[in-house]
Amino acid sequence: MVHKILGWLFGYLRIRFRGEGMERFINLCHHHGINLWQIYPDPEQAEIYASISLKDYKKIRKIVQKTKVWPRVTERHGAPFVWIAMKKRKSFFVGLVLFMGLVLFFSTRIWSIQIAGEQYHTEESLLRYLESEEIHLGMAGSQVVCSRIEEQLRKQYEDIGWVSVKKSGSALYLQMQEVQLEEPETEEKPAHLVASCSGTVVQIVTRQGTAKVHQGDKVKKGDILISVVVDIIGDNDTLLGEQYVRAQGDVLIETEKNYKDEWRIKQTQKVYTGAEKKIYEWKLGGNQFFLHNPLNHLETEQKYDIMREGGKFCTLLSAYFPMEYWVTTYRVTETRKREYGEADAKAELEKRLQYYLHQKQEQGCQLQQSAPQYSKQADRYVCEDQIVWWKKQQKYKKISEKTMQTEIKRENDGDNGDVN
């Protein structure tokens, strides 16, 4: 091990030698204090391999002349030879040194801020606050004082009961726990539950308010389904007054839709020719740089689609590294006439029908019946369907304070049903 370390620092050689005086050569080297290590013979070639320091190699001239054994250098190792190689490849080693320097420099910066435990406050709002306090990506890690950041967060946000900040490598970890503050109670204003579409009531369950319709009744759009008025009944079924509440309940209305869609047999469609041109754009601060691939006839082409993609080069560092990149693609198009067969037209009509049904289901409708019929009429194919929906009613109509006061005044002015 010592030979390896010292040998690498001062340089050492791997040599091979052959001849009748090989044993005498080794003995004379040992006698004169010349160290040989990693000695092993090669019986097939009748040679011996050994390692010798660069300094001792210069001393074996007289021994070589006595033994007539001529060593040949097979390998060179150690710092002296590395230095010689560096002189020949200066640019490579300078680049290597610069690279290592950049790695060491960037390793001392903060490149990740991870927040966990937030519920009410968003990660974006917390990062904006930290940035206003000079805590941002790219800052020196030596400037991060975890205890100071914890104190700032607790002062800024009253609902953060506990926060822990930890720096590990190039990352800053924030773990917090929010305190659930009492929310003020919000009083819902009285409102009627009204029909959002015309149809037949198939189900009604009233939880609050007074039902104005029953199962099987036909209603029109805007009709009151559950009223805000609740009668207050006393002894002997005497009406004592009225109370205004927010109507609540589950009401399902069945409605029918006459669906009709058409698809022309002969159509003119836009297709891509495959020719395109891309323009690459970089924005750094207020400067713009462009690079594009040529497509000569595109400048005179009137029909082409333009697609623009890109954005900020690094969103997290946008405030300190304002670089954007964009790729604008011009695709040449042409119009071609196409004649659809029955199968293709039916497939297109069915695709559009399924899209329509999907849109209605996202609006809260429950599909009950759909039986599309396809037919050919003149120069087009037609899809007709009688679609039956069930829709839960969630539309409200508020009543004004003036209306409620008028009703209450009318009740107070009357005799409230008393008989003299």
PDB file of C-alpha atoms in Angstrom, residues 7 21 28 39 55 58 74 76 102-105 123 133 138 152 169 172 191 229 275 288 299 347 376 409:
ATOM      1  CA  GLY A   7       4.707   5.481  -6.197  1.00  0.00           C
ATOM      2  CA  GLY A  21      20.389 -12.855 -16.014  1.00  0.00           C
ATOM      3  CA  LEU A  28      21.476  -6.666  -7.739  1.00  0.00           C
ATOM      4  CA  ILE A  39       6.784  -9.053  -9.417  1.00  0.00           C
ATOM      5  CA  LYS A  55      13.501   7.664  -9.416  1.00  0.00           C
ATOM      6  CA  LYS A  58      17.154   6.059 -13.535  1.00  0.00           C
ATOM      7  CA  THR A  74       4.854  -1.186 -20.569  1.00  0.00           C
ATOM      8  CA  ARG A  76       3.339   4.691 -16.801  1.00  0.00           C
ATOM      9  CA  LEU A 102     -19.523  25.121 -10.735  1.00  0.00           C
ATOM     10  CA  VAL A 103     -20.694  21.922  -9.033  1.00  0.00           C
ATOM     11  CA  LEU A 104     -19.206  23.075  -5.751  1.00  0.00           C
ATOM     12  CA  PHE A 105     -20.725  26.558  -6.202  1.00  0.00           C
ATOM     13  CA  GLU A 123     -48.055  26.648  -1.472  1.00  0.00           C
ATOM     14  CA  GLU A 133     -38.523  38.111   2.789  1.00  0.00           C
ATOM     15  CA  GLY A 138     -30.892  30.236  -5.874  1.00  0.00           C
ATOM     16  CA  GLN A 152     -41.408  35.245  10.502  1.00  0.00           C
ATOM     17  CA  GLY A 169     -28.171  19.923   1.257  1.00  0.00           C
ATOM     18  CA  LEU A 172     -35.232  23.734   2.367  1.00  0.00           C
ATOM     19  CA  ALA A 191     -85.276  31.098  -1.377  1.00  0.00           C
ATOM     20  CA  VAL A 229     -93.245  29.650   3.385  1.00  0.00           C
ATOM     21  CA  ALA A 275     -44.842  20.475 -44.866  1.00  0.00           C
ATOM     22  CA  GLN A 288     -35.302  38.196 -28.308  1.00  0.00           C
ATOM     23  CA  GLU A 299     -44.278  32.577 -47.104  1.00  0.00           C
ATOM     24  CA  ALA A 347     -69.735   6.463 -36.799  1.00  0.00           C
ATOM     25  CA  LYS A 376     -80.417   8.712 -45.243  1.00  0.00           C
ATOM     26  CA  LYS A 409     -97.238  43.339   7.849  1.00  0.00           C
TER      27      LYS A 409
END
